[in-house]
Tab-separated table of C-alpha atoms and ligand atoms in Angstrom:
chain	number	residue	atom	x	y	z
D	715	UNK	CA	57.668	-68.617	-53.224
D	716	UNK	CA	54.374	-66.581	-54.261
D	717	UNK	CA	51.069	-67.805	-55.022
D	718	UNK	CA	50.999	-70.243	-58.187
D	719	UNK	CA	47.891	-69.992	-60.211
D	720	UNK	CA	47.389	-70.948	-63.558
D	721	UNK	CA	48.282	-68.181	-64.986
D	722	UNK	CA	51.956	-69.351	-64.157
D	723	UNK	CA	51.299	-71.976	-65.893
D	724	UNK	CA	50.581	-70.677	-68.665
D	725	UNK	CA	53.836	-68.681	-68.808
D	726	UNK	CA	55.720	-71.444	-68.152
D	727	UNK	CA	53.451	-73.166	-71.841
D	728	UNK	CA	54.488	-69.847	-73.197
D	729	UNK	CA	58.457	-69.865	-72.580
D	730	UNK	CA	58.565	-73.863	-73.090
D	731	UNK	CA	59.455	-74.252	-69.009
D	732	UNK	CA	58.379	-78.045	-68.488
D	733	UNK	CA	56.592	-78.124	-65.179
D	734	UNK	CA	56.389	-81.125	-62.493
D	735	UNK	CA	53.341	-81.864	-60.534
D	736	UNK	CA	52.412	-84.497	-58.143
D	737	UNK	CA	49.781	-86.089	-56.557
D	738	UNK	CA	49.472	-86.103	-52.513
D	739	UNK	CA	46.891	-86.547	-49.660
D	740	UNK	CA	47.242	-85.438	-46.408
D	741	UNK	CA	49.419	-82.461	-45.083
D	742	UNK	CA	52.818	-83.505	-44.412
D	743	UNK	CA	53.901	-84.616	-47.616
D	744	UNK	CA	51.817	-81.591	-49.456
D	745	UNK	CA	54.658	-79.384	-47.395
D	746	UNK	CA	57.242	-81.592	-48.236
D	747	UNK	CA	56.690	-81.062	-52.126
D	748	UNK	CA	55.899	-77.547	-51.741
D	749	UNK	CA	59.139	-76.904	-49.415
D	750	UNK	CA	60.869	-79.131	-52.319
D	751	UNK	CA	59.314	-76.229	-55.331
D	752	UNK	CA	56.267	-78.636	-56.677
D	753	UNK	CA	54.030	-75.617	-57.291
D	754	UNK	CA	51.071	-77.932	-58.286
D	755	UNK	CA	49.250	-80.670	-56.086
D	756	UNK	CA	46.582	-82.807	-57.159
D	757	UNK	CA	44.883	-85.151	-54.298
D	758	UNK	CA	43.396	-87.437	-57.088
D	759	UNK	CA	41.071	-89.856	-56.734
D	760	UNK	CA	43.838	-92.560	-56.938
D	761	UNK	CA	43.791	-92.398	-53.473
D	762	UNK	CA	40.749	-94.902	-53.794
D	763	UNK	CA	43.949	-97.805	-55.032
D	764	UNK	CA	47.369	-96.386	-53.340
D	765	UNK	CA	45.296	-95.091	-49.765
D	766	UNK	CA	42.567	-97.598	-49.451
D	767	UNK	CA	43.631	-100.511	-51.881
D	768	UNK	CA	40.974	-100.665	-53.808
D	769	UNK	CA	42.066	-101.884	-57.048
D	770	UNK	CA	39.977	-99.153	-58.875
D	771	UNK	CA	39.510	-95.339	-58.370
D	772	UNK	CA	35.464	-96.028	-58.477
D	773	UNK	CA	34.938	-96.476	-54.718
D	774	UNK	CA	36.110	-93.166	-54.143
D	775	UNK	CA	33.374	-90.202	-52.682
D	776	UNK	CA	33.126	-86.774	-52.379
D	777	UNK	CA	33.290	-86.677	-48.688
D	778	UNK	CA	36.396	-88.586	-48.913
D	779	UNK	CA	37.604	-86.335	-51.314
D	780	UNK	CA	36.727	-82.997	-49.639
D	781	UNK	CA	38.404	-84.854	-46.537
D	782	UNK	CA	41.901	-85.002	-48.181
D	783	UNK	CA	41.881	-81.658	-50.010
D	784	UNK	CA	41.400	-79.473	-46.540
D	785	UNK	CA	44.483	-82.109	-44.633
D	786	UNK	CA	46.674	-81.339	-48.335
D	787	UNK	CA	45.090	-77.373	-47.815
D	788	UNK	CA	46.479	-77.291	-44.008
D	789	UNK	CA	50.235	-78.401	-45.598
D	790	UNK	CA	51.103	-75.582	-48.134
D	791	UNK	CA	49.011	-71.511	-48.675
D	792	UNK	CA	50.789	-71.014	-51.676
D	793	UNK	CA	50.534	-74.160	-54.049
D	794	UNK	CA	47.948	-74.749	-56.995
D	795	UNK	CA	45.449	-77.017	-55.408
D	796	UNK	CA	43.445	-79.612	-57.989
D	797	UNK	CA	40.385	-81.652	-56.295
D	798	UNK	CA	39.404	-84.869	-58.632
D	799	UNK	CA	35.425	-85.351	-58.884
D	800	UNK	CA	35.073	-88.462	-57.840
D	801	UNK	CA	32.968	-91.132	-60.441
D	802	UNK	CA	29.561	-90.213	-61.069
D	803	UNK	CA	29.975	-87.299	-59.099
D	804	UNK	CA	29.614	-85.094	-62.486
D	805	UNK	CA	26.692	-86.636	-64.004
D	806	UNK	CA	24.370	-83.588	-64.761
D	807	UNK	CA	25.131	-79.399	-64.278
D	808	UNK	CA	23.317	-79.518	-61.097
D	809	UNK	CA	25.241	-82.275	-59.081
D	810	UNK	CA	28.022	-81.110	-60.863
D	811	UNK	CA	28.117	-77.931	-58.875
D	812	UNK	CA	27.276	-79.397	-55.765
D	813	UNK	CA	29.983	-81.348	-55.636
D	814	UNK	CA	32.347	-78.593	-57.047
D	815	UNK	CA	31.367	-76.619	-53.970
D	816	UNK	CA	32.090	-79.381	-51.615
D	817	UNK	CA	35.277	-79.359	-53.118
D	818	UNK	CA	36.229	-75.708	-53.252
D	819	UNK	CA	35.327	-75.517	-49.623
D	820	UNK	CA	37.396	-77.799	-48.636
D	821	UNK	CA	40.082	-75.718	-50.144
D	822	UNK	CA	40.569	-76.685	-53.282
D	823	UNK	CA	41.763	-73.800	-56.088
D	824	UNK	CA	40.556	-75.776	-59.332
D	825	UNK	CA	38.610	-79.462	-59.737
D	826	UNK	CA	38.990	-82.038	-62.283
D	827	UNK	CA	36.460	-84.092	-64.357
D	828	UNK	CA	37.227	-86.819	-66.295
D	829	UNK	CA	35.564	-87.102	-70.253
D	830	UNK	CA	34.847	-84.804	-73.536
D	831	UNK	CA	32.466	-82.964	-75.316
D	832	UNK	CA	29.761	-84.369	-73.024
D	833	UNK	CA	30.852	-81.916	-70.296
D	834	UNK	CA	30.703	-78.890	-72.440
D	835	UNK	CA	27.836	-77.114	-70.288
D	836	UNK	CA	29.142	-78.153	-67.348
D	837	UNK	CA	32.185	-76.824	-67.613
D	838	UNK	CA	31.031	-73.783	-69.160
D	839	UNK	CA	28.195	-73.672	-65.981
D	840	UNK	CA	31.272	-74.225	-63.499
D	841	UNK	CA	33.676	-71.001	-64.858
D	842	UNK	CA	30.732	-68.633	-65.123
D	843	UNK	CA	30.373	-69.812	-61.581
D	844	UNK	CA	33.482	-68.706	-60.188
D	845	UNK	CA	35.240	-72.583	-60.155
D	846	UNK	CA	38.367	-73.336	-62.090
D	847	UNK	CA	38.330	-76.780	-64.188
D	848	UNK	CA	40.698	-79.307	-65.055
D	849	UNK	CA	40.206	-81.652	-68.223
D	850	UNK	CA	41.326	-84.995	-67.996
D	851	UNK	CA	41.879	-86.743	-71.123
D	852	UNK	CA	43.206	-90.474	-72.537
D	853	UNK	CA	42.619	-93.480	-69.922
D	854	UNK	CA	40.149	-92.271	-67.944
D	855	UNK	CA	40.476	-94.413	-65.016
D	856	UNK	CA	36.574	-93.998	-63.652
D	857	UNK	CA	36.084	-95.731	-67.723
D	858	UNK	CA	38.526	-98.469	-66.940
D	859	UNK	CA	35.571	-101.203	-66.938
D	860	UNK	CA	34.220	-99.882	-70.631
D	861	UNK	CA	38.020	-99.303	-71.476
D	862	UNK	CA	38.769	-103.141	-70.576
D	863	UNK	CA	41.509	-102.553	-68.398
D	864	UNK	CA	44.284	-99.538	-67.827
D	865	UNK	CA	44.943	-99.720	-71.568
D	866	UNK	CA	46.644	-96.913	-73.890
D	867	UNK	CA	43.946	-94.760	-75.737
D	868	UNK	CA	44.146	-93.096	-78.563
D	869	UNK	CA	46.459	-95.814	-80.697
D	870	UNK	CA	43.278	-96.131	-83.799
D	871	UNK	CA	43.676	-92.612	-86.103
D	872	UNK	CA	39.646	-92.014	-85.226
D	873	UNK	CA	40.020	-92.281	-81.763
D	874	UNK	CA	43.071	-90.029	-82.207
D	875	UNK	CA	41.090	-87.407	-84.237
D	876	UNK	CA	38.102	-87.789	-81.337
D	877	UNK	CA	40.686	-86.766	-78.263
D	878	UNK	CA	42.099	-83.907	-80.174
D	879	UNK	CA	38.374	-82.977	-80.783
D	880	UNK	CA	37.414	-83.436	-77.222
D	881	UNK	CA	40.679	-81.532	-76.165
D	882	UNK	CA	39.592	-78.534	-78.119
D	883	UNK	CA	36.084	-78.571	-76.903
D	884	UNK	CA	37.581	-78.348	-73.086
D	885	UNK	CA	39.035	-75.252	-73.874
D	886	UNK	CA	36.469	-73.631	-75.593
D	887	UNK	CA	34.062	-74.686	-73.047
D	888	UNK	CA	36.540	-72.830	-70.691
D	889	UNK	CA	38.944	-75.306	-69.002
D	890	UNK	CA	42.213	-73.389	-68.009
D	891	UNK	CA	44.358	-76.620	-67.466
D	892	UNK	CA	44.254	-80.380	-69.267
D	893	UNK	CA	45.443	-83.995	-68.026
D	894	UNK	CA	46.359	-86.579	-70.758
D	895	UNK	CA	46.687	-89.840	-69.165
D	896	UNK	CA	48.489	-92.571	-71.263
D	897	UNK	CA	48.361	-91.647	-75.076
D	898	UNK	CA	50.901	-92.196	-77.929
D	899	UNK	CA	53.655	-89.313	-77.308
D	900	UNK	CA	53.205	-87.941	-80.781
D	901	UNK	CA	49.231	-87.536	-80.197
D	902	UNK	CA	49.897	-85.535	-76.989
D	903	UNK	CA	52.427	-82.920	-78.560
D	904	UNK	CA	49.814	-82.931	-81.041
D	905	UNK	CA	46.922	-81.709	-78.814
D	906	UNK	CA	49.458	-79.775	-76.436
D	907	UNK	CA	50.442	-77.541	-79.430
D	908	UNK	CA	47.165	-77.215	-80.840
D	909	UNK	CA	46.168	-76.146	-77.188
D	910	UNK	CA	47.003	-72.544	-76.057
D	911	UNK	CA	45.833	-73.955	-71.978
D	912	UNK	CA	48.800	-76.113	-70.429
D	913	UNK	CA	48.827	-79.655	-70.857
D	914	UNK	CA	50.272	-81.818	-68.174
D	915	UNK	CA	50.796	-85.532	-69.095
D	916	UNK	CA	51.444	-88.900	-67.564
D	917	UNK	CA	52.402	-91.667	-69.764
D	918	UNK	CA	51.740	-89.234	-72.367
D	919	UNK	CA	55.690	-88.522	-73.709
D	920	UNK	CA	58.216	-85.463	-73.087
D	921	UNK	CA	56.269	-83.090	-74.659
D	922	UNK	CA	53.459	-81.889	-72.782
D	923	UNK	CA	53.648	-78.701	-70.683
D	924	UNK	CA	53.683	-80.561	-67.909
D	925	UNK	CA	54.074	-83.680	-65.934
D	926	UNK	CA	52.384	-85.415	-63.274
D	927	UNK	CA	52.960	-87.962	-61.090
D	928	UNK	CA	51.309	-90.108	-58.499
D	929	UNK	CA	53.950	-89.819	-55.234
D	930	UNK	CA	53.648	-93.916	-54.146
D	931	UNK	CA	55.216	-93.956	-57.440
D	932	UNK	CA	58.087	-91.343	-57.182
D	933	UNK	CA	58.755	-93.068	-54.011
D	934	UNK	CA	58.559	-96.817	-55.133
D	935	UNK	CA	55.893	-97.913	-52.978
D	936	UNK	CA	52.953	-98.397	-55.282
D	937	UNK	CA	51.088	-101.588	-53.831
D	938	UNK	CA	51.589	-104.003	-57.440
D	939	UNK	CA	53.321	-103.453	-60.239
D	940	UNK	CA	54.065	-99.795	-61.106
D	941	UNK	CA	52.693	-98.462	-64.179
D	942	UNK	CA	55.595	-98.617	-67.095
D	943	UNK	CA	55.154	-94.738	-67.105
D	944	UNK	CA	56.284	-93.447	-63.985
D	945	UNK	CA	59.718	-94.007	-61.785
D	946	UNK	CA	61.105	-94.778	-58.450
D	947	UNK	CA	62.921	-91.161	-58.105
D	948	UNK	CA	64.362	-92.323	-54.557
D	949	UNK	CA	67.048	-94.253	-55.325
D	950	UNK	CA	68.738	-91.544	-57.152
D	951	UNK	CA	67.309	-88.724	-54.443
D	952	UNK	CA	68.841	-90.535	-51.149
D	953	UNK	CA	65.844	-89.463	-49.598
D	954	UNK	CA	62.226	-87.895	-49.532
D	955	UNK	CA	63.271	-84.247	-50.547
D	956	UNK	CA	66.095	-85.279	-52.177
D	957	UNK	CA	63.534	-87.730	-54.772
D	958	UNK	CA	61.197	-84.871	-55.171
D	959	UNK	CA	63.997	-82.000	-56.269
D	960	UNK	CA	64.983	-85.404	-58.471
D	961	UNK	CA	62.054	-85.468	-60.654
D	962	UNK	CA	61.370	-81.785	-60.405
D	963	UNK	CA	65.047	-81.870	-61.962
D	964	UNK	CA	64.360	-84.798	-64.355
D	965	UNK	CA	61.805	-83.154	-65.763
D	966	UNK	CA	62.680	-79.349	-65.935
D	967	UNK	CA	65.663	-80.786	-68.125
D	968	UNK	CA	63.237	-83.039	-70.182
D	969	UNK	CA	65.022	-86.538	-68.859
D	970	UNK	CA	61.944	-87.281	-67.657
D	971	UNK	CA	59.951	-89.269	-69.122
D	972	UNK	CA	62.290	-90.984	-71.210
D	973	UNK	CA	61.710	-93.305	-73.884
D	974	UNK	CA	61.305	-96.579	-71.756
D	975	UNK	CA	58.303	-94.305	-70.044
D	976	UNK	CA	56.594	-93.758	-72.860
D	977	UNK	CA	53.948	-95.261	-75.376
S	1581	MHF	N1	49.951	-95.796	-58.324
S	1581	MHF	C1	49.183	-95.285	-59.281
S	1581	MHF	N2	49.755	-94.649	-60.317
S	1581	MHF	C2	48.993	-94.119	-61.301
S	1581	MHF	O1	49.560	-93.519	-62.241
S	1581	MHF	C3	47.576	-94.214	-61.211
S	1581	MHF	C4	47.019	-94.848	-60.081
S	1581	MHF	N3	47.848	-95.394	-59.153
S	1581	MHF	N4	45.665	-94.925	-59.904
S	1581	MHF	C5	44.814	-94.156	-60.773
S	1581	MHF	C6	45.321	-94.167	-62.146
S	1581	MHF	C7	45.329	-95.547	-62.775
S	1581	MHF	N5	46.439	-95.448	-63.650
S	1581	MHF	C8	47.022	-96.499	-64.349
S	1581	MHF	C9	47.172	-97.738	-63.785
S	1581	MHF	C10	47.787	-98.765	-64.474
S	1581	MHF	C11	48.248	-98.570	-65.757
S	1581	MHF	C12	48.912	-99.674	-66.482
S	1581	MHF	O2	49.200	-100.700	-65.912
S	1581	MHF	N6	49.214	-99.502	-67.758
S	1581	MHF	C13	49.944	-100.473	-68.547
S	1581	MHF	C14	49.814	-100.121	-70.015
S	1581	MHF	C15	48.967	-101.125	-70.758
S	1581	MHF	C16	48.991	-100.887	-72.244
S	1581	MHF	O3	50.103	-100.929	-72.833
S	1581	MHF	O4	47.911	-100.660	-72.823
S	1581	MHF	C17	51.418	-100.445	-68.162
S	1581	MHF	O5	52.106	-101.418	-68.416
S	1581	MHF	O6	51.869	-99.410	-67.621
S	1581	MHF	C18	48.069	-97.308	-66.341
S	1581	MHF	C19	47.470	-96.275	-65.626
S	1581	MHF	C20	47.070	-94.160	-63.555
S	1581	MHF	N7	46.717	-93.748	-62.202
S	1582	KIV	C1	46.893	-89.870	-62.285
S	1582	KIV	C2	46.287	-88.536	-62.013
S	1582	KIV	C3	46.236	-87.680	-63.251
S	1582	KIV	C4	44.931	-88.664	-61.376
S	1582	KIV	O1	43.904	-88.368	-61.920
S	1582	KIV	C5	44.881	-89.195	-60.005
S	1582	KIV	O2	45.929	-89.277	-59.337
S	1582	KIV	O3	43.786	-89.533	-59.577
S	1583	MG	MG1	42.185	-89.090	-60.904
């Protein structure tokens, strides 16, 4: 398998291929989903609650963060590497770029930031700087304590209107790639189409470009209860490569998500 960047992506958007992704953390199991044809990896910053228990993604830092991307780095040369900025990593351009670089050296091939309009010159200020971004729209989970809770967004018609707003300034600010993170399914075909970037959803319906999931969950071994969203892909897979090629499956022939997935 070549090098995927997102440029392969975006041909996949353009022929309406549906893409999996998954999250992972160290090296072994970022060359078990690359052996398995996952072509994207993000080491998200939900490694703060399904690594280190913390029942929040908050705690997370960019050290810890730069510590996973080089271990997922070391597993696969070829795979489309995503770093998440941890909370309040992002707060101005400036720290924004430091932390960027502590990501990107590390080995990561794009980062992600969570939030809107707000990061306009950032994101602008990271792509004339040489670094790839990510949008990631919907629950937010660094705003879970002003959302209330890990709550749908995006169910009111003006916060509707305000995501596809914020979706379109991402890409005109210059982000190649966009997350949408438990929305109404008909709002995220909505901003997918009116995108030309690839979308990649969770909890966000069938029709994004994309799908992502977090692999505790794929694998049934999310500490708690398992968000209603995502699926224990092992039973059906018999075993770890076997659940992987499952959802890559599942979701290349749009089974996956399926209406009991989605809001
Ligand atoms: N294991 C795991 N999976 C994830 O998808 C995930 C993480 N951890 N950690 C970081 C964020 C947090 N996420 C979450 C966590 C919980 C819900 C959740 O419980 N949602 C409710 C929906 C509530 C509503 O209807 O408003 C659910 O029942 O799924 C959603 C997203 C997604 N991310
Ligand atoms: C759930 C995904 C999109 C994420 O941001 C993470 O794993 O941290
Ligand atoms: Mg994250």
């Amino acid at each position: 398998m070549s090098k995927t960047t997102v440029s392969t992506l975006l041909k996949y958007k353009q022929a309406g291929e549906k893409f999996a992704t998954i999250t992972a953390y160290d090296a072994s199991f970022s060359k078990l989903f690359a052996d398995a044809g996952i072509e994207v990896i993000l080491v998200g910053d939900s490694l703060g609650m399904v690594l280190q228990g913390h029942s929040d993604t908050l705690p997370v830092t960019v050290d810890e963060m730069a510590y996973h991307i080089s271990s997922v780095r070391r597993g696969t040369a070829d795979t489309l590497v995503i770093g998440d900025m941890p909370f309040m990593s992002y707060t101005t351009p400036e720290q924004t770029y430091q932390t960027a670089t502590k990501l990107m050296q590390a080995g990561a091939n794009m980062v992600k930031l969570e939030g809107g309009e707000w990061l306009y010159d950032s994101i602008r200020g990271l792509t004339e700087r040489g670094v790839p971004v990510c949008g990631h729209l919907g629950l937010t989970p660094q705003s879970v304590h002003l959302f209330g809770g890990f709550k749908v967004q995006g169910r009111q018609q003006e916060q509707a209107e305000k995501l596809l707003n914020d979706a379109k300034a991402l890409e005109s600010a210059g982000a190649q790639l966009l997350v949408l993170e438990c929305i109404p399914a008909d709002l995220a075909k909505q901003i997918t189409e009116a995108l030309t970037i690839p979308v990649i959803g969770i909890g966000a319906g069938k029709d994004t470009d994309g799908q992502i999931l977090v692999m505790h969950d794929m694998f049934g071994i999310t500490p708690g209860k398992p968000p209603k969203f995502s699926k224990n892909f092992l039973t059906e897979g018999g075993d770890m490569r076997g659940a992987v090629e499952a959802y890559i499956n599942a979701v290349a022939e749009g089974v996956f998500p399926g209406p009991e997935h989605t809001f």
